[in-house]
Each structure stands twice: as C-alpha cells, then as structure tokens.
mmCIF file of C-alpha atoms in Angstrom:
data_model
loop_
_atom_site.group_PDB
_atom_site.id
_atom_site.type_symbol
_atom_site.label_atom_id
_atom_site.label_comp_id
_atom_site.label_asym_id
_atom_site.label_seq_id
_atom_site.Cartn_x
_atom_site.Cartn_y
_atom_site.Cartn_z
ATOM 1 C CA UNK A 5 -33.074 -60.084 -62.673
ATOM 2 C CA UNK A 6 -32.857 -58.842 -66.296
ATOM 3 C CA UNK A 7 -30.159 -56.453 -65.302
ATOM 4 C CA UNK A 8 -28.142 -59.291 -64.589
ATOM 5 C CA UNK A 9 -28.393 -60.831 -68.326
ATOM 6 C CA UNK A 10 -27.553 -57.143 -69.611
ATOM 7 C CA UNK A 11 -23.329 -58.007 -69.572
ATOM 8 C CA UNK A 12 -23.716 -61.510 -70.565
ATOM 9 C CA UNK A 13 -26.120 -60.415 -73.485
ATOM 10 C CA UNK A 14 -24.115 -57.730 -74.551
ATOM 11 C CA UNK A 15 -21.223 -60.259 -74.914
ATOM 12 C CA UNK A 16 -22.707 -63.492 -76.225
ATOM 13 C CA UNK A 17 -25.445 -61.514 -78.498
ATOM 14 C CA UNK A 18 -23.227 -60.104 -81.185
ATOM 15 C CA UNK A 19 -21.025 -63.312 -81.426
ATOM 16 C CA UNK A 20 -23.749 -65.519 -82.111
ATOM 17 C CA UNK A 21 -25.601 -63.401 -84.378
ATOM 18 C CA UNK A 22 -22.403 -63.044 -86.936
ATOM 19 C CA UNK A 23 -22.833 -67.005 -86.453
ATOM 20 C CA UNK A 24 -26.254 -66.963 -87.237
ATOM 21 C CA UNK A 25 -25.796 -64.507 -90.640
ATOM 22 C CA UNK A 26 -23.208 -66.778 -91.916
ATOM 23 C CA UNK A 27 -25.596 -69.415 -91.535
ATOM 24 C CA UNK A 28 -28.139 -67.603 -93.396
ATOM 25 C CA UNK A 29 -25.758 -66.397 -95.798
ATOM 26 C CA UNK A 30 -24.595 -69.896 -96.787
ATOM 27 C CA UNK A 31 -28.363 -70.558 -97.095
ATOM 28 C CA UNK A 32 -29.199 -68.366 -99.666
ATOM 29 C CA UNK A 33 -26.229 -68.887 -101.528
ATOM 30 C CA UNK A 34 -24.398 -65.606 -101.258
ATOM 31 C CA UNK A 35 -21.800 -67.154 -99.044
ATOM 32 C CA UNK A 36 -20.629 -70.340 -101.129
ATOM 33 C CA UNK A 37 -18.736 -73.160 -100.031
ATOM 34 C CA UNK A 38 -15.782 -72.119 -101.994
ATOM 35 C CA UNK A 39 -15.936 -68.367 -101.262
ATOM 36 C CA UNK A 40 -15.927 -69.333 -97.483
ATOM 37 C CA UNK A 41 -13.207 -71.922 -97.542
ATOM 38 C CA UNK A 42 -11.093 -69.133 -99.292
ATOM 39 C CA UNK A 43 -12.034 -66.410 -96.736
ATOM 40 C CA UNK A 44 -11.418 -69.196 -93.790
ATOM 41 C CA UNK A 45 -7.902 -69.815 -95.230
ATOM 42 C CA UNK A 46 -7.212 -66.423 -95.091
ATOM 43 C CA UNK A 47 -8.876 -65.403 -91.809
ATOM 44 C CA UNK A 48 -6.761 -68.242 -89.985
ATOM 45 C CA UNK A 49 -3.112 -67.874 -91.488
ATOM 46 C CA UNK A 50 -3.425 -64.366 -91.406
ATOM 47 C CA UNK A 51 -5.796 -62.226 -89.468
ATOM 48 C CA UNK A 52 -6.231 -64.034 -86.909
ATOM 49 C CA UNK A 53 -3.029 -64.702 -86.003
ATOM 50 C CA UNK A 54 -2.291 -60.602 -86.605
ATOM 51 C CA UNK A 55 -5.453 -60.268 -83.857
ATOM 52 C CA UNK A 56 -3.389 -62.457 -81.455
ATOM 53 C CA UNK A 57 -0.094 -60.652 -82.354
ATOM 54 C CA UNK A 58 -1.253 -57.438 -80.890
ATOM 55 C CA UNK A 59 -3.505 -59.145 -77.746
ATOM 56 C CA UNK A 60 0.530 -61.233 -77.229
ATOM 57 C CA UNK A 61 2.647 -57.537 -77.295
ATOM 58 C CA UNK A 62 0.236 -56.732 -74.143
ATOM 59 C CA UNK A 63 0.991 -59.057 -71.923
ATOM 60 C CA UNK A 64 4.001 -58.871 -69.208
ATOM 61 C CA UNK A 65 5.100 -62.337 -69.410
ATOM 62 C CA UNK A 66 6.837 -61.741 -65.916
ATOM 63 C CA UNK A 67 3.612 -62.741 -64.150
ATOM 64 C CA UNK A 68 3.206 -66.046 -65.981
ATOM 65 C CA UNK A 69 4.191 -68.473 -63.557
ATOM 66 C CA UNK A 70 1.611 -66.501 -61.073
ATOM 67 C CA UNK A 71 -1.307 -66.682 -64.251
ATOM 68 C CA UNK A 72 -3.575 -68.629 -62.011
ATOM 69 C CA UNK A 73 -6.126 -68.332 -64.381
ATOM 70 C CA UNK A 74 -3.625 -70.173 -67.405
ATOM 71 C CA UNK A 75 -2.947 -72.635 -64.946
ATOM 72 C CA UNK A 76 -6.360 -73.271 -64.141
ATOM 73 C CA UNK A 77 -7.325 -73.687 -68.004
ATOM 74 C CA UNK A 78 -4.285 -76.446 -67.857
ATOM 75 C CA UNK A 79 -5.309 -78.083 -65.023
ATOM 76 C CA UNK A 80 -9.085 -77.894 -66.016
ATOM 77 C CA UNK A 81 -8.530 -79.661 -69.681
ATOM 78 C CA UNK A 82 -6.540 -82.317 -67.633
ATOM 79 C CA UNK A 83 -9.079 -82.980 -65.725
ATOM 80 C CA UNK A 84 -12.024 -82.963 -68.326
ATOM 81 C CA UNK A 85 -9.959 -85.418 -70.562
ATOM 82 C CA UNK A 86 -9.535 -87.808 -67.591
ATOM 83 C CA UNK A 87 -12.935 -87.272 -66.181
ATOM 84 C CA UNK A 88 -14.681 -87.895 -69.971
ATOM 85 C CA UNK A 89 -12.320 -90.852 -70.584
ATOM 86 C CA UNK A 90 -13.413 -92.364 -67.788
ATOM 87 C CA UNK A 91 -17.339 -91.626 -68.403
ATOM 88 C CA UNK A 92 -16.864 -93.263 -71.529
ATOM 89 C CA UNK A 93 -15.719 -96.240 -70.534
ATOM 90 C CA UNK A 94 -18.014 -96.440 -67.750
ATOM 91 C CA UNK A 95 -21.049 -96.464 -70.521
ATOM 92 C CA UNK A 96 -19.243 -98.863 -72.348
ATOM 93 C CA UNK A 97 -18.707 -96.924 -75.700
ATOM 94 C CA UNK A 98 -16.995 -98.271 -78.349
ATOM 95 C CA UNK A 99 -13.532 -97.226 -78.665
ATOM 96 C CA UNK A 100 -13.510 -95.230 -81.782
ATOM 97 C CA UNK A 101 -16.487 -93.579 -80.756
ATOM 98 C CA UNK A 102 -15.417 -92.992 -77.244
ATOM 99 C CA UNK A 103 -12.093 -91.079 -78.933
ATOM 100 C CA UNK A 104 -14.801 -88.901 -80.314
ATOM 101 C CA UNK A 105 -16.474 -88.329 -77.634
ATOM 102 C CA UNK A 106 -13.332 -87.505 -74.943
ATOM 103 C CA UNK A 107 -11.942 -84.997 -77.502
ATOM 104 C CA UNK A 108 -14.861 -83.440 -77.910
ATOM 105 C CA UNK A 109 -15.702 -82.803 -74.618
ATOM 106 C CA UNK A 110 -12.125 -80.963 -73.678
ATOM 107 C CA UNK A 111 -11.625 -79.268 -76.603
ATOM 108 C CA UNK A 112 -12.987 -76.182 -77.468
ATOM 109 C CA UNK A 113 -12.890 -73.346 -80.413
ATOM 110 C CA UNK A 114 -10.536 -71.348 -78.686
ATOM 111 C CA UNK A 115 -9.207 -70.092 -81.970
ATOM 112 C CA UNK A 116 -12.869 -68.575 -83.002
ATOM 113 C CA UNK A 117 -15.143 -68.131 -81.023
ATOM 114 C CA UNK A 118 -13.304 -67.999 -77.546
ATOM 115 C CA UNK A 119 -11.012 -65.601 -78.544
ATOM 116 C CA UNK A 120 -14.050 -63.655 -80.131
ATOM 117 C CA UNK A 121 -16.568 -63.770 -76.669
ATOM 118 C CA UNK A 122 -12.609 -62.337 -74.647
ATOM 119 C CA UNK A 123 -12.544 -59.313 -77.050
ATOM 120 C CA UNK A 124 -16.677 -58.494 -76.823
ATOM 121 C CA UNK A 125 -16.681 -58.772 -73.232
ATOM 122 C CA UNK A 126 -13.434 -56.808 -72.415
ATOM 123 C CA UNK A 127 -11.953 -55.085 -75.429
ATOM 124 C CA UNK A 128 -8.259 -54.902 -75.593
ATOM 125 C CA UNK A 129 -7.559 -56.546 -72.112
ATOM 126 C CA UNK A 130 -9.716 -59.848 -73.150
ATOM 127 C CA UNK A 131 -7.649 -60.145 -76.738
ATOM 128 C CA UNK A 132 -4.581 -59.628 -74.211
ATOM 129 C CA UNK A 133 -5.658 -61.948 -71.211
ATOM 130 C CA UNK A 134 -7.114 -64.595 -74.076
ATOM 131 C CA UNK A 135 -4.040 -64.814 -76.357
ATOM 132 C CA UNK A 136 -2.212 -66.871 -73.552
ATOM 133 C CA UNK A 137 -4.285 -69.141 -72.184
ATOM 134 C CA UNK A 138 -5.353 -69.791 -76.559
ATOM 135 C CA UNK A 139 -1.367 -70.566 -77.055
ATOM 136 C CA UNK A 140 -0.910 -73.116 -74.388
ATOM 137 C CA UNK A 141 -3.765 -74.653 -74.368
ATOM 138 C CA UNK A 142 -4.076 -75.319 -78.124
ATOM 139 C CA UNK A 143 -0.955 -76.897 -77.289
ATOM 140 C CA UNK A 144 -1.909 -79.223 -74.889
ATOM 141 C CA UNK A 145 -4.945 -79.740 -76.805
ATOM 142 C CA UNK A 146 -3.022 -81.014 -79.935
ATOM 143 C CA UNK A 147 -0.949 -83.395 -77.688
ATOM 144 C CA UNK A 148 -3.615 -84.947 -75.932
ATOM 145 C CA UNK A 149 -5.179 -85.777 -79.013
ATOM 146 C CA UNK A 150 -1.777 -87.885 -80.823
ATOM 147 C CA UNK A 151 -1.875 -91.031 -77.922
ATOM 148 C CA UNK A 152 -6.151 -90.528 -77.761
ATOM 149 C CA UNK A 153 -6.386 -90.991 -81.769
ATOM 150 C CA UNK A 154 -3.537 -94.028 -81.288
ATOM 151 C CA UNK A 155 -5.812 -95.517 -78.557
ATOM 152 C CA UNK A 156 -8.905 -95.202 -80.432
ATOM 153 C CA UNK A 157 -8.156 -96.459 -83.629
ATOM 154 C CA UNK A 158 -5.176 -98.447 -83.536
ATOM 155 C CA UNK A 159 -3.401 -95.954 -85.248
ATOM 156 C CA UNK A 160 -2.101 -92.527 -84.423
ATOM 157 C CA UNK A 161 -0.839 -89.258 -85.791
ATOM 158 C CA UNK A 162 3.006 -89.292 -86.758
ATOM 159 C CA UNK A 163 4.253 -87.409 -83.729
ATOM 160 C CA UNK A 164 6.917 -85.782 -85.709
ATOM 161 C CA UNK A 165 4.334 -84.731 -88.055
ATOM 162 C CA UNK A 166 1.879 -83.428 -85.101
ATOM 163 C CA UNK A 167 4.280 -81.511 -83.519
ATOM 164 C CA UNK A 168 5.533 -79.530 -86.589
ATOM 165 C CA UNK A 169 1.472 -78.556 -86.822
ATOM 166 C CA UNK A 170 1.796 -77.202 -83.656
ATOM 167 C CA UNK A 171 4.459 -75.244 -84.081
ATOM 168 C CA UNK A 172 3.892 -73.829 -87.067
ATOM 169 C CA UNK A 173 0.192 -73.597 -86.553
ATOM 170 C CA UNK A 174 -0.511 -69.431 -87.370
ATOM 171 C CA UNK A 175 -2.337 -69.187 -84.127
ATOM 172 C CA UNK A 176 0.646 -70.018 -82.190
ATOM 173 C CA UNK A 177 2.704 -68.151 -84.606
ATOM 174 C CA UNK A 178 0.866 -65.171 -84.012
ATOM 175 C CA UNK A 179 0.988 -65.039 -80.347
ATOM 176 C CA UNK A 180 4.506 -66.074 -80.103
ATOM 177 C CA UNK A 181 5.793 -63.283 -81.907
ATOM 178 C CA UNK A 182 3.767 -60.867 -80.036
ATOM 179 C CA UNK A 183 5.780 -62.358 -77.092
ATOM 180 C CA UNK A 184 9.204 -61.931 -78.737
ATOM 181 C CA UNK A 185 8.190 -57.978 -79.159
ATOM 182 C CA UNK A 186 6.678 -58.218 -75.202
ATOM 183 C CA UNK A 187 10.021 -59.807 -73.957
ATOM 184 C CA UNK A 188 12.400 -57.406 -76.020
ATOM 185 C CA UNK A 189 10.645 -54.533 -73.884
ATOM 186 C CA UNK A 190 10.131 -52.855 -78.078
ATOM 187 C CA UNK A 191 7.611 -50.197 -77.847
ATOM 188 C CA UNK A 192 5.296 -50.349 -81.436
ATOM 189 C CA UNK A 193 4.162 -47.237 -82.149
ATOM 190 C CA UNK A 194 0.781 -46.015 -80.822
ATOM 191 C CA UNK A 195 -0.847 -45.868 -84.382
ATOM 192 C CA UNK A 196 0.340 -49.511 -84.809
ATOM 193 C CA UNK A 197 -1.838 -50.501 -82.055
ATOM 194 C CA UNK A 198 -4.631 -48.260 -83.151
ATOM 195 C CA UNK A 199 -4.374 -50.317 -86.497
ATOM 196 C CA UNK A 200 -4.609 -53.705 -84.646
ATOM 197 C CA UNK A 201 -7.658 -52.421 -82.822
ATOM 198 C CA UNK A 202 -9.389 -51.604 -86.468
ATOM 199 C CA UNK A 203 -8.225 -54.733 -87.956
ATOM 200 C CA UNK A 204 -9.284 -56.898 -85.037
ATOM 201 C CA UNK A 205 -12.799 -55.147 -85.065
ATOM 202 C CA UNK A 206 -13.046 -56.352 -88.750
ATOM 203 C CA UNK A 207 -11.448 -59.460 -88.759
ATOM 204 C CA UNK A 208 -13.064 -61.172 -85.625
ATOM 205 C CA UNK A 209 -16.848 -60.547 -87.323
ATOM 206 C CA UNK A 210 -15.554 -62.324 -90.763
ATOM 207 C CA UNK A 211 -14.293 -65.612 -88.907
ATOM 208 C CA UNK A 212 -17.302 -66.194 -87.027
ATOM 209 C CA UNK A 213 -19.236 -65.415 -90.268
ATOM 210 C CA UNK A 214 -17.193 -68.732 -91.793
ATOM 211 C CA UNK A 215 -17.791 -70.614 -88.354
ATOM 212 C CA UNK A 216 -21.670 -69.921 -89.323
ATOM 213 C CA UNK A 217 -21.116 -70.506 -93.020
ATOM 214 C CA UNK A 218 -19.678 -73.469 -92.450
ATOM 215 C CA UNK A 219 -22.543 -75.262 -90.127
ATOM 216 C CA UNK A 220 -24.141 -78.434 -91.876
ATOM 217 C CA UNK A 221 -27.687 -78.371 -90.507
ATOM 218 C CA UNK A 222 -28.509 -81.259 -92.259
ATOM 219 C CA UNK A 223 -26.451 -83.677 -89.504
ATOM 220 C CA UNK A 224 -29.387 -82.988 -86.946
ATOM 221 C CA UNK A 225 -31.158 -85.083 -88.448
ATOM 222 C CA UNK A 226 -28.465 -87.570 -87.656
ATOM 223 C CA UNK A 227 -27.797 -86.854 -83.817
ATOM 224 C CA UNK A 228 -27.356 -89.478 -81.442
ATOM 225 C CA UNK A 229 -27.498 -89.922 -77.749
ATOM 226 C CA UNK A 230 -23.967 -89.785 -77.767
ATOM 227 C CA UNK A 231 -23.987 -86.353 -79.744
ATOM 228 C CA UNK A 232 -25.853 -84.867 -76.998
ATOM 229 C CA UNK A 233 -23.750 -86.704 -74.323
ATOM 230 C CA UNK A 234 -20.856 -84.976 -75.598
ATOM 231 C CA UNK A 235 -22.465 -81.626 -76.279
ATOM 232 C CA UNK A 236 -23.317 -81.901 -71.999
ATOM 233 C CA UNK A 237 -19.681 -82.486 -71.293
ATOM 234 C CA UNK A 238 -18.718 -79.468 -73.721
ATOM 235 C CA UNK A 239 -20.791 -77.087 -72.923
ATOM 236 C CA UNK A 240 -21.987 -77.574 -69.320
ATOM 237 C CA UNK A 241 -19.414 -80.412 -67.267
ATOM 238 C CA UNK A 242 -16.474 -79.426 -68.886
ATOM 239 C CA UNK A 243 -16.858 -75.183 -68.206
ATOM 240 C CA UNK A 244 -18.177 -75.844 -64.421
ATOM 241 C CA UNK A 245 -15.553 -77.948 -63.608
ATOM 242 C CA UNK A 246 -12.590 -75.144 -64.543
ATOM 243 C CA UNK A 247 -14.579 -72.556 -63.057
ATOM 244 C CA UNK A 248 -14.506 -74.256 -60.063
ATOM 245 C CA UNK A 249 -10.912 -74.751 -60.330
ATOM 246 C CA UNK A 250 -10.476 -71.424 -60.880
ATOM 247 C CA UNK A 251 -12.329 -69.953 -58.158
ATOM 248 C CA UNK A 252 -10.670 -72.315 -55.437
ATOM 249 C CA UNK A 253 -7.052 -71.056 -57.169
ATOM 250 C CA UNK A 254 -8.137 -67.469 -56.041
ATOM 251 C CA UNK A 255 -9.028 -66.512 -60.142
ATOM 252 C CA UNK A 256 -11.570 -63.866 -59.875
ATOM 253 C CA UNK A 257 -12.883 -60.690 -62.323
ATOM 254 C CA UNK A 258 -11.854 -60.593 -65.973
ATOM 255 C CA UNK A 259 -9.049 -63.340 -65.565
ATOM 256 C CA UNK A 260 -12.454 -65.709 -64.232
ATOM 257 C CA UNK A 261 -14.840 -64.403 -67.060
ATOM 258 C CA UNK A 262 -11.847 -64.976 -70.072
ATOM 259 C CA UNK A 263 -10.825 -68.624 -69.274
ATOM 260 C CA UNK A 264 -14.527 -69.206 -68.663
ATOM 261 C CA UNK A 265 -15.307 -67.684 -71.597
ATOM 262 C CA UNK A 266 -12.520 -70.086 -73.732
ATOM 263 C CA UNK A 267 -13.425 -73.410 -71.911
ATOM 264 C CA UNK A 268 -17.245 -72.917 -72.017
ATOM 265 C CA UNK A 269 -17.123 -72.451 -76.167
ATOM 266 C CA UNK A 270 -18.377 -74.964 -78.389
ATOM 267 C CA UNK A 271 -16.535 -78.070 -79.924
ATOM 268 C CA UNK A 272 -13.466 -77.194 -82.041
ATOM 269 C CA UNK A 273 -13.297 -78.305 -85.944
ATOM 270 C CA UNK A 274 -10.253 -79.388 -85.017
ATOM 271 C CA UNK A 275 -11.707 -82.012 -83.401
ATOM 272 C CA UNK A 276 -13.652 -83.164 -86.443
ATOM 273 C CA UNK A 277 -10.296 -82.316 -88.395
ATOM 274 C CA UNK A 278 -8.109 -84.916 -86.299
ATOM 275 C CA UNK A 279 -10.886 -87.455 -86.522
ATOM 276 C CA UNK A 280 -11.420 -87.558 -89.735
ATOM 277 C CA UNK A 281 -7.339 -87.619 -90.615
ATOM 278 C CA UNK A 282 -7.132 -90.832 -88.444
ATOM 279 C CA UNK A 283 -10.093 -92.550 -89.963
ATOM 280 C CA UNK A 284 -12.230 -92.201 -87.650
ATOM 281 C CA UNK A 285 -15.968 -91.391 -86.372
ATOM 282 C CA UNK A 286 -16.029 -88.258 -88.764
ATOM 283 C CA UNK A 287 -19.605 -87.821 -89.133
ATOM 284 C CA UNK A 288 -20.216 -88.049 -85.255
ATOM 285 C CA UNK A 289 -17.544 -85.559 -84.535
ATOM 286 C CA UNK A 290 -19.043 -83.064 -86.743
ATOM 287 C CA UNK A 291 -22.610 -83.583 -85.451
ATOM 288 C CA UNK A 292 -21.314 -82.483 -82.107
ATOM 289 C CA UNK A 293 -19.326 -79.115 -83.829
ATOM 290 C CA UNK A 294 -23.148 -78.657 -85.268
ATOM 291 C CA UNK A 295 -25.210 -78.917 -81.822
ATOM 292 C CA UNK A 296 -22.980 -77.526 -79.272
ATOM 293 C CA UNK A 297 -22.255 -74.330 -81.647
ATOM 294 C CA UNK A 298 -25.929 -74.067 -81.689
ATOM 295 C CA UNK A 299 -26.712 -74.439 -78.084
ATOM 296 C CA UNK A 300 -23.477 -72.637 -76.935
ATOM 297 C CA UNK A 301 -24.962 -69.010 -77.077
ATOM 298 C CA UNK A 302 -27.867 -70.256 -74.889
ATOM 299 C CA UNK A 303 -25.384 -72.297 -71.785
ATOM 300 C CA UNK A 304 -22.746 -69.202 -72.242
ATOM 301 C CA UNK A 305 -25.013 -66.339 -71.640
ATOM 302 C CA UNK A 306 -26.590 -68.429 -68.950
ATOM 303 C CA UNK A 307 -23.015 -69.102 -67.499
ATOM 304 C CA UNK A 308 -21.965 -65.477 -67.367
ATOM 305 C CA UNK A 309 -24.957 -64.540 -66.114
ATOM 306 C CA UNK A 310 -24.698 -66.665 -63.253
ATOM 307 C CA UNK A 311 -20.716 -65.578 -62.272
ATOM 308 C CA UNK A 312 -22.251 -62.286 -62.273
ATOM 309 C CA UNK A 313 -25.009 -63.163 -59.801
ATOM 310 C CA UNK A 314 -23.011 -65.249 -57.145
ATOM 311 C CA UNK A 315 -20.100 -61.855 -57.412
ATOM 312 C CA UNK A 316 -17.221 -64.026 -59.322
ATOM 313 C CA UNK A 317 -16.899 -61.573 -61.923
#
C-alpha cells in the first residue's frame, strides 16, 4: 500500500509545500503584501506565460481533434456547471450566492497550480500535454462565467470587455504563440529549450509561493456550510465526474493523470476576481479559494493514488 502513495506523493508533496512556505513567509513578514502582489504581476504576464510558450511549441496540433483527453476537460466543465447549477437550486440558495457557488465548483487554478502538479508529475510532456487543455478551458471558463454573473446579480460583465480579457489574457498569449511556432513546423534551437526547462524550474516554485502568500487564514473563521458545499463539488464531484468521462472516452496514462490533475485543483482567484468585479458574494468566494487550496493536497494525492491502484494511469 505505501508504494502506491510513492508517485502521487512525489507529485503533490513539493507543490503544496512551496504553498505552505509562502504561507509562512507572509506570516512572518518577509513576504509582504506588496512584495507579493509585485512578484504575482510579474510571474503571470510574464513567466508564466514563457512556461506555457515552450510546453505550446511541443505539441503537434494535428492530433487535436483526436485529444480525447481536451475534449473530456470540455465536456467535464459542461457538465459540472450544469450539474452544480442545478444542486443549487435544488437547496434553494440564494441567487447571488448560488453564482458563487456554481463557479466555484467548475473552475479551477489551472493557471497555478494545475499547470504546476502536470510539470512535477511528468516533466516536459505534462507542461506540453497541460498547456492545451489550460488554453481552452480558461476559455470556456471565462465565458461561462459572463451570462452566470448576469443571472446572479442582475448585472453582467460587458461582453465586449470579457472577451478582450480573454484574448489578451498572458496565459493564452503564451500558449498561442507557442502554437504559431508548432504550426510553422520552426525548429528553436536546442539551448532555447534547455533555457525554458531552467526558467520553468524557477518560475513554477515562485507562483505557487504567491498562491501561498496570498492565503487569508483569517476567513476560516468565517466558513459556511455553503463554503464547504462548494469545496465538495471542487475538489471531490467535480474531478470524479471528468475522470469518469475520461476513462469511458478511452483517456488513459499521462493524458488521464494531466486533465485529472487540472480539474481536481483548487478554486481559481479568478473566481473571487469575477465576483467581486460584479458586486457580488466576494467574501464567500474567497473563503472557498482559502479551504479548498488547503484541503486540495490531501483529495489530490488521494485521487492519484487511487488511478494508480485501479491501473488508469
């Protein structure tokens, strides 16, 4: 049995504990508010999207329409948004705080932390396999949310204005010029790559340090039933459902463990981001961010572990 925790361990352990520094960091002061909002800025306009660039030139984009595994992530947030909206009404939430509640539960951090768990658990190939599925679905993620926000408060994000976030959000950015230099059949030179492998070793480590830097403890105190309904959906509904999607499309091995991997991690700031910008349940969408961070090394290593065991990955 403990063998069987060795891979998932070995992927989830050093991802969580760069989480948990940055939270101690922050604690004793050495990692400020303003020095981390700096380094954030930084890490998300520009390394990361360099990370993705390289992961993007990887990928033969001939395949895509036979990327069972993207399709499953597509078909999997579908499903979790319709599944979760419906929930929601079922218990008879309150509008505003059902908005919270169905955004939270599809959308996760693939930006961070997904694309962070891909590279630990398979190097080069997870940046690669991750940087498609983290394009798309951010995507559909960020459309999804304009008529949700309109139905839950009455009021919703200026299209226009949504869609020029998406497409000139550095993530996307990122990954679509890696697929420019993919498609062109350019070869970058072999010392490029090298570089990108260095850079992506030191980069990844900083942004989860802000992700942990960033945690407000303090909202625990403030958790609701409905924080931990939405932390279930997140962290435990949500992932099994597009696993099993993903299995019954034929997805199996490293293409199984990556879009695991991405739906499984914990609530997006982006969420708490889009909330907040439509006057919404702010302070509930960033408890959930808090708790299912928290409790996501715990249902992730506990998730691989079990693909391993039934022979899915």
């Amino acid at each position: 049995m403990p063998e069987l925790f060795g891979f998932a361990l070995a992927v989830t352990g050093p991802i969580f504990m760069w989480v948990l520094l940055g939270l101690v960091l922050r604690r004793l002061g050495w990692l400020t508010d303003e020095v981390n909002q700096t380094v954030s800025t930084l890490v998300f306009r520009v390394g990361l999207p360099i990370v993705l660039f390289f992961g993007a030139t990887q990928v033969d984009y001939s395949l895509i329409l036979g990327a069972r595994y993207l399709m499953a992530g597509i078909l999997a947030t579908l499903s979790i948004f319709t599944l979760a909206l419906l929930y929601g009404q079922w218990r008879g939430m309150e509008r505003g705080d059902r908005c919270v509640f169905v955004q939270a539960s599809y959308r996760s951090n693939l930006g961070v932390i997904g694309i962070a768990l891909a590279a630990e658990a398979y190097g080069a190939q997870g940046l690669a396999l991750a940087a498609l599925p983290v394009a798309v679905m951010t995507i559909v993620y960020n459309l999804i949310a304009v008529p949700l926000l309109g139905y839950g408060y009455g009021r919703s994000l200026e299209p226009g204005a949504v869609l020029k976030s998406i497409f000139t959000n550095p993530l996307i950015l990122g990954i679509g010029g890696g697929v420019v230099v993919s498609l062109s059949g350019a070869q970058l030179p072999g010392e490029l790559y090298q570089s990108g492998r260095v850079f992506s070793a030191v980069i990844i480590p900083v942004a989860l340090l802000c992700i942990g830097a960033s945690l407000d403890l303090r909202v625990l105190r403030k958790s609701s039933g409905l924080t931990i309904d939405a932390t279930l959906w997140r962290l435990l509904l949500g992932p099994a459902l597009g696993v099993t999607i993903a299995i019954f499309m034929g997805v199996h091995g490293a293409e199984l463990a990556v879009i695991f991997l991405l739906l499984a991690s914990p609530a997006a700031a982006a969420s708490y981001i889009m909330v907040a910008a439509a006057g919404g349940n702010g302070p509930l969408a960033a408890n959930i961010v808090v708790v299912s961070t928290l409790l996501s090394s715990l249902t992730i290593t506990l998730g691989l572990a079990a693909l391993q065991w039934f022979g899915f990955i």
